[in-house]
Amino acid sequence: MTALDFPGVPGPAGSAGPAPARRLSPVTGLRNTFTLTWRSLLKLKTNYEEILSLSLTPIMYLLLFTYVFGGAVSGNVHNYLQYVLPGILVISVVFSTLGTGMALSQDMATGVFDRFRSLPISRTAPLAGAVLGDVARYAISVAISLLFGMLLGFRIQTSPLAAVAGCLLVLVFAMAMCWFSALLGLLVKQARSVQWMGSLIYFPLTFGSNVLVKTSTLPGWMQAFVKGNPLTFLTEAERGLLVGGPVATPVIRSLLWALGLFVVFAPLAVRAYRRKT
Amino acid sequence: MTDDTYAIEARGLVKRFRKTTALDGVDLAARAGTVLGLLGPNGAGKTTAVRILATLLRQDAGEARICGFDTTRDAHQVRQLVGLTGQYASVDDGLSGTSNLVMIGRLLGMSRKNAKSRASELLGRFELTEAAGRPASTYSGGMRRRLDLAASLVGRPRVLYLDEPTTGLDPRSRNEMWGIIRDLVADGVTVLLTTQYMEEADQLAHDITVIDHGRVIATGTPDDLKAASGSRVLEVTPADHGRLADVATLISERISAPAAVHSDSGTVSVQVADGTSLPAVVRVLEDKGIELAEFTLRKPSLDEVFLALTGDSPSPSLSAKDGDGS
């Protein structure tokens, strides 16, 4: 039947094409990852709803926290904005990592991952590609938080270089944290479950930190939790880099936490992905 | 080594999920360049078998080879040879038709240019050119299936798994899908087709394996299966539609077998062992003055065979013949 003229479709039975390759080269694996990063970014580009949600969420946080708590916590809105904005960067990015798990969970449910798994491609590329694509999402979230904050009156009191370092640090942390979200996405059946389970963990982590108020104002038992919370270190580091204060110790601690999260959750997520049946 | 004439060969596949046994020793064989129909009701184990053959799932026992490559040891090679189109179309809703196919092409190592031309070639073939730029989420059911099939053909697979490709499609889309499958086979692709529809297997498959509860209950060509049920179907259409019930009673009394009345087609059908009772049936109808519009003796349809195989009372002659699978 000439209607189906696929050049290169193997001919009649027996006339096999080239022998299949025995294994995948690392270069191919990297290429696969970039292709799937492209996929993730392409979806971002065409999905206005997602872009809107990524931009509006930090704006909402900023407006709410600044104007609701500003007077009570710091006496005036401007002082509080200088205090809270570095923390808002952290909250926005941490919550947007939930999107990683939700997208993966959706890929599982719709069978897109089955397609990937049936292809001769790197086994880790679908995960790595998704994470790399999400870094762009986190960057949008950071940029919007910072720019909108500046519009409200936030001023960087250090140097542009330190501010850039602050943005990079929060992105690095998000890249590590999103593996936890990825693991969650691979373990639960529905994207909605990722959202509520993630929130159950993320709310205490974000609010049980020094993001909104000074640790010294909290009851003793809670101070203990806050002082061990990685987001406290990250927020402290962001404050140091954006408005001034101690930098070295909180930055190192944040990076160590990021490394720890990555070392624990990335292999678990990859394993869960490989086992998925 | 493995016999080259078989593109798909599976022996004794067993797969358990916790307490349920999805596959309980299934053998499958598809000759290169043919369609193997894997037929069975919901939950028979069809999809599990396909997932094992596509390296998505590892069997607990048994082995499967695709063009001689083992699905567990040589999974990477197998993935280069097969294409998979699932029951639930696995296209990326957030991407356009073109992007879906370009993505697969790029993943398979094509250059950007080649991936794009391959995509537009396939979209053209499956009449999706007009919708090529739209997100797949806006596609109709039939369009999604075609896009899904196109996605599995980007890499020019030698073996194609079609897991219930027409379930839920309207008759027109189903006929289109059948045409596409025939064209693929004409080009030398080996197809494993799972279906619940006897007619589909009858139309497309060269060989059929019937499974139920994870076991093979019959194998053979469509004609073999029809012949193997060992009986014929007698269909009688009275000229007067009003006498259907009379005809049914008379025939079932005469040959002491239950007769089924199909009032929409105006026929009565009954299973008979052979043609020896026909004269008696004709005589009794003539005596009662019933005029006949049609009187035929035919092989049972695959649907009837299937029901006999999977129903409560499987035909004894068949289970004797096809005991190899269990």
XYZ file of C-alpha atoms in Angstrom:
603
model
C 0.000 0.000 0.000
C 1.746 3.120 -1.183
C -0.349 5.424 0.985
C 1.977 4.631 3.835
C 5.283 5.477 2.303
C 7.598 5.554 5.285
C 11.087 5.769 3.968
C 13.193 3.547 6.118
C 10.434 1.520 7.671
C 11.970 -1.913 7.758
C 11.138 -3.907 4.705
C 9.525 -7.298 4.661
C 10.127 -9.749 7.432
C 13.734 -10.650 7.973
C 15.341 -7.667 6.264
C 16.371 -6.194 9.573
C 17.729 -2.671 9.760
C 20.987 -1.813 11.461
C 21.731 -3.864 14.551
C 20.523 -2.069 17.695
C 23.166 -0.469 19.888
C 24.103 -2.358 23.032
C 24.128 0.568 25.412
C 23.592 4.269 25.742
C 26.535 6.681 25.715
C 26.737 9.378 28.430
C 26.646 12.041 25.719
C 23.330 10.666 24.490
C 22.067 10.674 28.059
C 22.916 14.349 28.378
C 21.244 15.107 25.056
C 18.104 13.271 26.220
C 18.088 15.399 29.365
C 18.325 18.627 27.374
C 15.547 17.522 25.028
C 13.291 16.943 28.010
C 14.325 20.275 29.527
C 13.236 21.831 26.252
C 9.924 20.022 26.594
C 9.416 21.408 30.079
C 10.230 24.967 28.988
C 8.035 24.692 25.918
C 5.115 23.765 28.146
C 5.832 26.753 30.335
C 5.929 29.025 27.306
C 2.544 27.901 26.042
C 0.748 27.613 29.376
C -0.356 31.114 30.363
C -2.104 29.831 33.434
C 1.151 28.507 34.829
C 3.048 31.707 34.080
C 0.293 33.677 35.771
C 0.327 31.462 38.850
C 4.134 31.631 39.070
C 4.028 35.431 38.976
C 0.958 36.130 41.071
C 1.836 33.879 43.999
C 4.923 35.850 45.144
C 3.061 39.114 44.557
C 0.257 37.890 46.772
C 2.696 36.781 49.483
C 4.439 40.134 49.396
C 1.280 42.203 49.598
C -0.313 40.074 52.303
C 2.667 39.607 54.559
C 3.964 43.136 54.210
C 0.684 44.919 54.817
C -0.893 42.481 57.279
C 2.123 41.896 59.547
C 4.194 44.978 58.788
C 2.638 47.306 61.338
C 2.375 44.707 64.081
C 5.833 43.189 63.740
C 8.071 46.086 62.798
C 6.061 49.165 63.575
C 5.946 50.216 59.947
C 5.574 48.610 56.575
C 8.870 49.799 55.123
C 11.022 48.335 57.881
C 9.155 45.067 57.697
C 9.559 44.850 53.940
C 13.341 45.054 54.370
C 13.053 42.245 56.901
C 10.551 39.963 55.177
C 11.478 40.131 51.492
C 14.472 37.781 51.690
C 12.137 35.304 53.415
C 9.464 35.751 50.760
C 12.023 34.721 48.143
C 12.536 31.537 50.133
C 8.815 30.824 50.647
C 7.896 31.440 47.006
C 10.621 29.205 45.683
C 10.052 26.442 48.212
C 6.357 26.275 47.382
C 6.999 26.353 43.656
C 9.099 23.177 44.012
C 5.797 21.393 44.630
C 5.115 21.923 40.927
C 7.935 19.512 40.090
C 6.247 16.649 41.880
C 2.845 17.542 40.526
C 4.100 17.566 36.943
C 5.814 14.206 37.400
C 2.739 12.708 38.970
C 0.709 13.920 36.024
C 3.186 12.425 33.552
C 2.757 9.108 35.329
C -1.018 9.301 35.293
C -1.322 10.253 31.637
C 1.087 7.583 30.442
C 3.663 10.044 29.107
C 6.290 8.407 31.316
C 5.423 5.012 29.889
C 6.243 6.431 26.504
C 9.625 7.666 27.779
C 10.351 4.377 29.475
C 9.615 2.456 26.298
C 12.144 4.549 24.354
C 15.855 3.757 24.147
C 16.812 6.828 26.166
C 18.648 7.523 29.390
C 16.685 6.265 32.404
C 17.336 9.415 34.395
C 16.714 11.962 31.624
C 12.953 12.328 32.248
C 13.629 13.270 35.871
C 16.702 15.395 35.277
C 15.033 17.159 32.354
C 11.985 17.988 34.443
C 14.128 19.383 37.259
C 16.261 21.506 34.929
C 13.149 22.893 33.285
C 11.752 23.760 36.691
C 14.806 25.825 37.572
C 13.519 28.322 35.022
C 10.229 28.390 36.919
C 12.023 29.011 40.199
C 13.997 31.802 38.574
C 10.774 33.479 37.463
C 9.455 33.219 40.993
C 12.626 34.761 42.471
C 12.756 37.532 39.892
C 9.110 38.494 40.386
C 9.475 38.509 44.185
C 12.538 40.713 44.050
C 11.270 43.125 41.390
C 7.830 43.527 42.895
C 9.394 43.981 46.316
C 11.561 46.765 44.930
C 8.453 48.317 43.454
C 6.955 48.354 46.956
C 10.061 50.016 48.305
C 12.531 47.231 49.069
C 16.180 48.310 48.703
C 19.203 46.069 48.283
C 21.617 47.360 50.904
C 24.626 45.257 49.989
C 25.994 45.082 46.457
C 24.522 43.894 43.158
C 27.002 41.037 43.225
C 25.821 39.906 46.654
C 22.212 40.153 45.468
C 22.989 37.930 42.468
C 24.670 35.475 44.813
C 21.528 35.537 46.973
C 19.336 34.671 43.980
C 21.671 31.870 42.938
C 21.776 30.450 46.452
C 18.001 30.193 46.695
C 17.893 28.570 43.248
C 20.512 26.011 44.231
C 18.548 25.223 47.348
C 15.340 24.831 45.321
C 17.109 22.492 42.892
C 17.973 20.262 45.818
C 14.601 20.528 47.503
C 12.652 19.714 44.355
C 14.000 16.144 44.482
C 11.926 15.638 47.577
C 8.924 16.904 45.658
C 9.881 14.640 42.744
C 9.994 11.641 45.060
C 6.569 12.539 46.403
C 5.254 12.901 42.850
C 6.531 9.445 41.947
C 5.084 7.789 45.032
C 1.551 9.156 45.042
C -1.076 8.501 42.421
C -2.550 11.957 41.856
C -1.101 15.398 41.351
C -3.597 16.711 43.905
C -2.141 14.433 46.569
C 1.302 15.898 45.935
C -0.151 19.311 46.630
C -1.742 18.544 49.965
C 0.963 16.229 51.251
C 3.629 18.684 50.215
C 1.776 21.553 51.848
C 1.508 19.557 55.051
C 5.295 19.492 55.195
C 6.038 22.852 53.624
C 3.744 24.977 55.799
C 5.450 24.094 59.103
C 8.847 24.424 57.404
C 8.158 27.863 55.959
C 6.145 29.391 58.778
C 8.065 27.614 61.517
C 11.151 29.582 60.596
C 12.533 33.089 60.930
C 10.934 34.114 57.632
C 8.139 36.218 59.133
C 9.222 37.052 62.677
C 12.437 37.115 64.720
C 13.227 33.781 66.346
C 13.626 35.447 69.756
C 9.905 36.307 69.871
C 8.888 32.619 69.781
C 8.207 30.230 72.698
C 11.173 28.119 73.730
C 10.124 24.759 72.249
C 9.413 26.433 68.952
C 12.725 28.224 68.932
C 14.356 24.808 69.034
C 12.489 23.781 65.880
C 13.157 27.072 64.123
C 16.859 26.965 64.923
C 17.183 23.545 63.296
C 15.037 24.386 60.289
C 17.101 24.615 57.080
C 14.856 27.392 55.836
C 15.970 29.495 58.789
C 19.593 29.237 57.618
C 18.574 29.971 54.065
C 16.563 33.032 55.091
C 19.428 34.254 57.244
C 21.798 33.853 54.319
C 19.421 35.727 52.026
C 19.152 38.571 54.548
C 22.909 38.708 54.791
C 23.296 38.861 51.033
C 20.467 41.320 50.321
C 20.281 43.681 53.289
C 23.405 42.905 55.305
C 24.342 40.804 58.323
C 26.210 37.557 58.821
C 26.807 35.733 55.523
C 29.464 33.028 55.728
C 27.949 30.693 58.326
C 24.321 30.720 57.082
C 25.446 30.360 53.447
C 27.628 27.367 54.246
C 24.884 25.783 56.321
C 22.333 26.348 53.550
C 24.644 24.786 50.994
C 25.302 21.820 53.248
C 21.573 21.341 53.699
C 21.057 21.596 49.952
C 23.737 18.984 49.402
C 22.191 16.758 52.049
C 18.707 17.016 50.551
C 20.093 16.259 47.112
C 22.169 13.301 48.229
C 19.232 11.754 50.055
C 16.273 12.500 47.802
C 17.712 12.467 44.284
C 18.778 8.792 44.443
C 15.486 7.870 46.131
C 13.529 9.627 43.380
C 15.573 7.964 40.643
C 15.047 4.610 42.309
C 11.297 5.189 42.636
C 11.187 6.157 38.985
C 13.024 3.032 37.877
C 10.835 0.794 39.953
C 7.610 2.372 38.814
C 5.533 -0.267 37.110
C 19.501 -19.454 18.906
C 16.086 -18.077 18.377
C 14.102 -18.807 15.304
C 14.305 -15.735 13.054
C 10.797 -16.168 11.767
C 9.347 -14.996 15.084
C 9.514 -11.299 15.892
C 7.824 -11.825 19.266
C 8.347 -14.945 21.326
C 7.305 -15.361 24.916
C 7.384 -18.499 27.012
C 5.719 -19.146 30.323
C 5.252 -15.508 31.332
C 4.141 -15.180 34.932
C 3.357 -11.908 36.666
C 1.827 -11.440 40.084
C 0.662 -8.227 41.687
C 0.493 -8.849 45.390
C -2.243 -11.467 45.611
C -3.597 -11.393 42.081
C -1.935 -13.364 39.340
C -2.151 -11.268 36.185
C -0.290 -13.742 33.991
C -0.112 -17.416 34.790
C 2.261 -18.952 32.249
C 1.491 -17.271 28.954
C 3.125 -18.273 25.666
C 2.994 -15.911 22.721
C 4.488 -16.073 19.254
C 4.154 -13.621 16.388
C 5.724 -14.395 13.035
C 7.665 -11.468 11.585
C 5.488 -9.266 9.419
C 2.172 -10.533 10.752
C -0.457 -9.390 13.209
C -0.876 -11.381 16.385
C -4.221 -10.701 17.995
C -4.210 -10.989 21.771
C -7.803 -11.366 22.675
C -9.418 -11.385 26.056
C -11.952 -9.687 28.288
C -11.092 -6.833 30.654
C -8.617 -7.958 33.262
C -7.480 -11.008 31.298
C -3.856 -9.874 31.439
C -3.470 -8.366 27.975
C -1.992 -5.063 29.090
C 0.342 -6.775 31.558
C 1.680 -8.924 28.734
C 2.234 -5.884 26.518
C 3.996 -4.007 29.307
C 6.374 -6.902 29.836
C 7.109 -7.140 26.114
C 7.723 -3.363 26.042
C 10.235 -3.612 28.963
C 7.988 -1.499 31.199
C 7.418 -4.368 33.552
C 9.549 -7.307 34.619
C 7.997 -10.752 34.661
C 8.282 -12.997 37.712
C 8.970 -16.062 35.578
C 9.326 -17.003 31.952
C 11.126 -15.141 29.202
C 10.340 -13.006 26.210
C 12.381 -12.213 23.124
C 11.833 -9.492 20.565
C 13.668 -10.178 17.285
C 15.919 -12.412 19.359
C 16.653 -9.860 22.104
C 15.701 -10.695 25.657
C 13.332 -8.154 27.207
C 15.176 -8.114 30.531
C 18.836 -8.663 29.605
C 18.791 -6.678 26.350
C 16.139 -4.122 27.287
C 18.015 -1.269 25.604
C 18.101 -3.117 22.281
C 14.467 -4.124 22.591
C 13.487 -0.482 23.115
C 15.180 0.391 19.839
C 13.030 -2.126 18.003
C 9.570 -1.630 19.438
C 6.899 1.023 19.381
C 4.127 1.190 21.953
C 0.678 2.663 21.649
C -1.215 2.351 24.873
C -4.869 2.007 25.619
C -4.758 5.438 27.179
C -3.130 7.605 24.600
C 0.148 8.761 26.074
C 0.612 12.019 24.270
C 1.711 15.144 26.084
C -1.398 17.286 26.393
C 0.580 20.448 26.984
C 2.468 20.178 23.698
C 1.275 20.622 20.136
C 1.055 17.649 17.798
C 4.255 18.721 16.087
C 6.155 19.251 19.344
C 5.085 15.844 20.618
C 6.605 14.154 17.589
C 9.672 16.394 17.362
C 10.390 15.610 21.014
C 10.357 11.860 20.324
C 12.519 12.325 17.227
C 15.062 14.352 19.199
C 15.066 11.772 21.983
C 15.827 9.126 19.376
C 18.855 11.106 18.267
C 17.518 12.769 15.126
C 18.798 16.214 14.175
C 16.341 19.065 14.679
C 15.752 19.214 10.935
C 15.159 15.495 10.545
C 12.908 15.368 13.579
C 10.791 18.167 12.150
C 10.469 16.623 8.718
C 9.669 13.220 10.210
C 7.004 14.886 12.374
C 5.334 16.668 9.487
C 5.472 13.500 7.380
C 3.677 11.500 10.073
C 1.186 14.273 10.836
C 0.365 14.409 7.139
C -0.068 10.659 6.930
C -2.456 10.639 9.874
C -4.405 13.668 8.703
C -3.309 15.840 11.572
C -1.562 18.539 9.552
C -4.275 21.096 10.222
C -4.170 20.442 13.965
C -0.366 20.167 14.064
C 0.162 23.454 15.883
C -2.615 23.016 18.418
C -2.039 21.562 21.898
C -2.934 17.871 22.017
C -5.390 18.672 24.799
C -7.729 20.098 22.143
C -7.723 16.887 20.060
C -10.679 14.528 19.737
C -10.366 10.914 20.873
C -9.629 9.647 17.395
C -7.048 12.365 16.766
C -5.279 11.571 20.027
C -5.040 7.913 19.109
C -3.616 8.798 15.738
C -1.090 11.151 17.325
C -0.174 8.473 19.839
C 0.332 5.964 17.052
C 2.368 8.520 15.093
C 4.529 9.029 18.191
C 5.260 5.324 18.379
C 6.198 5.272 14.686
C 8.735 8.131 14.779
C 11.564 5.662 15.348
C 10.371 3.296 12.609
C 9.868 0.317 14.926
C 10.101 -3.208 13.577
C 7.602 -4.403 16.151
C 4.562 -2.426 17.195
C 2.367 -3.031 20.224
C -1.142 -1.710 19.933
C -2.934 -2.002 23.237
C -6.654 -1.741 22.511
C -6.111 0.908 19.845
C -9.789 1.312 19.021
C -11.428 1.052 22.441
C -13.774 3.984 22.817
C -13.485 5.152 19.224
C -16.488 5.812 17.022
C -16.957 3.434 14.052
C -15.451 5.841 11.553
C -12.282 6.432 13.585
C -12.076 2.703 14.210
C -12.177 1.943 10.506
C -9.476 4.535 9.901
C -7.328 2.913 12.557
C -7.832 -0.500 10.941
C -6.732 0.926 7.598
C -3.586 2.355 9.188
C -2.750 -0.961 10.839
C -3.167 -2.817 7.544
C -0.846 -0.354 5.833
C 1.790 -0.829 8.519
C 1.668 -4.583 8.167
C 1.936 -4.213 4.406
C 5.198 -2.390 5.091
C 6.566 -5.321 7.052
C 5.946 -4.228 10.632
C 5.063 -6.975 13.085
C 2.057 -6.012 15.164
C 0.841 -7.270 18.507
C -2.744 -6.136 18.783
C -4.703 -6.510 21.970
C -8.421 -6.199 21.751
C -11.670 -7.167 23.375
C -13.371 -7.101 20.024
C -13.582 -10.354 18.173
C -14.431 -8.560 14.976
C -11.225 -6.548 15.212
C -9.084 -9.644 15.654
C -11.005 -11.337 12.848
C -10.405 -8.363 10.541
C -6.730 -7.787 11.262
C -4.996 -10.721 12.907
C -3.205 -13.544 11.146
C -3.005 -15.472 14.387
C -5.001 -15.133 17.553
C -4.170 -15.996 21.128
C -7.125 -15.926 23.463
C -6.348 -15.319 27.127
C -8.560 -15.264 30.151
C -7.572 -14.957 33.815
C -3.921 -14.826 32.798
C -3.970 -18.102 30.898
C -3.978 -18.929 27.220
C -7.224 -20.692 26.464
C -6.884 -20.977 22.703
C -4.482 -20.231 19.885
C -4.780 -20.421 16.139
C -5.821 -18.559 13.042
C -9.278 -16.996 13.074
C -10.496 -19.890 10.910
C -8.900 -22.465 13.217
C -10.699 -21.003 16.186
C -14.003 -20.953 14.400
C -13.569 -24.511 13.209
C -12.275 -25.705 16.557
C -15.464 -24.951 18.383
C -16.639 -28.025 16.504
C -20.083 -26.779 15.739
C -21.972 -24.863 13.127
C -24.622 -22.231 13.500
C -27.959 -22.689 11.816
C -29.727 -19.433 11.042
C -33.344 -19.372 10.005
C -35.165 -16.248 8.847
C -38.931 -16.650 8.451
C -40.586 -14.555 5.750
C -43.171 -13.484 8.336
C -41.445 -11.656 11.172
C -44.389 -12.454 13.454
C -43.552 -16.155 13.457
C -40.057 -15.801 14.963
C -41.138 -17.218 18.297
C -42.886 -20.182 16.652
C -39.783 -20.943 14.625
C -37.610 -20.809 17.733
C -39.873 -23.204 19.641
C -40.173 -25.653 16.751
C -36.447 -25.783 16.088
C -35.390 -26.157 19.676
C -37.947 -28.960 20.159
C -36.818 -30.666 16.985
C -33.090 -30.723 17.726
C -33.292 -30.278 21.502
C -30.909 -27.333 21.727
C -31.667 -23.780 22.894
C -32.446 -21.411 20.026
C -31.636 -17.705 20.221
C -34.068 -15.160 18.774
C -32.566 -12.041 17.177
C -35.645 -9.925 16.657
C -33.804 -6.976 15.085
C -32.444 -9.108 12.249
C -35.528 -11.332 12.263
C -33.522 -14.551 12.619
C -33.369 -17.528 14.895
C -29.958 -19.093 15.467
C -29.040 -22.389 17.010
C -25.809 -24.358 17.415
C -25.771 -27.682 15.622
C -23.063 -30.321 15.512
C -23.347 -30.890 11.781
C -25.775 -30.749 8.882
C -27.602 -34.043 9.507
C -30.519 -32.499 11.364
C -31.270 -29.922 8.687
C -33.792 -31.942 6.659
C -35.810 -32.595 9.809
C -35.867 -28.865 10.627
C -36.985 -27.976 7.120
C -39.716 -30.594 7.263
C -41.184 -29.452 10.579
C -41.246 -25.827 9.441
C -42.907 -26.845 6.162
C -45.529 -28.871 8.066
C -46.460 -25.809 10.074
C -46.714 -23.748 6.914
C -43.881 -21.371 7.807
C -42.401 -19.718 4.765
C -38.672 -19.096 4.883
C -36.778 -16.058 3.648
C -33.347 -17.483 4.516
C -31.926 -20.731 5.764
C -28.160 -20.911 6.301
C -25.596 -23.082 8.004
C -22.391 -21.188 8.834
C -19.266 -21.323 10.933
C -19.706 -19.587 14.282
C -18.507 -15.983 14.431
C -15.465 -15.323 16.591
C -17.753 -13.616 19.055
C -19.630 -16.843 19.523
C -16.365 -18.760 19.831
C -15.076 -16.231 22.334
C -18.168 -16.491 24.465
C -17.947 -20.250 24.336
C -14.282 -20.034 25.394
C -14.543 -17.536 28.186
C -18.081 -18.201 29.291
C -19.189 -20.614 31.955
C -19.406 -23.585 29.652
C -16.356 -23.709 27.437
C -16.620 -26.065 24.559
C -14.921 -29.348 25.569
C -13.429 -29.950 22.142
C -11.533 -26.671 22.373
C -10.071 -27.080 25.790
C -8.816 -30.474 24.688
C -7.148 -29.039 21.608
C -5.628 -25.979 23.180
C -4.369 -27.215 26.467
C -0.830 -26.037 25.652
C -1.149 -22.662 27.275
C -2.175 -23.734 30.714
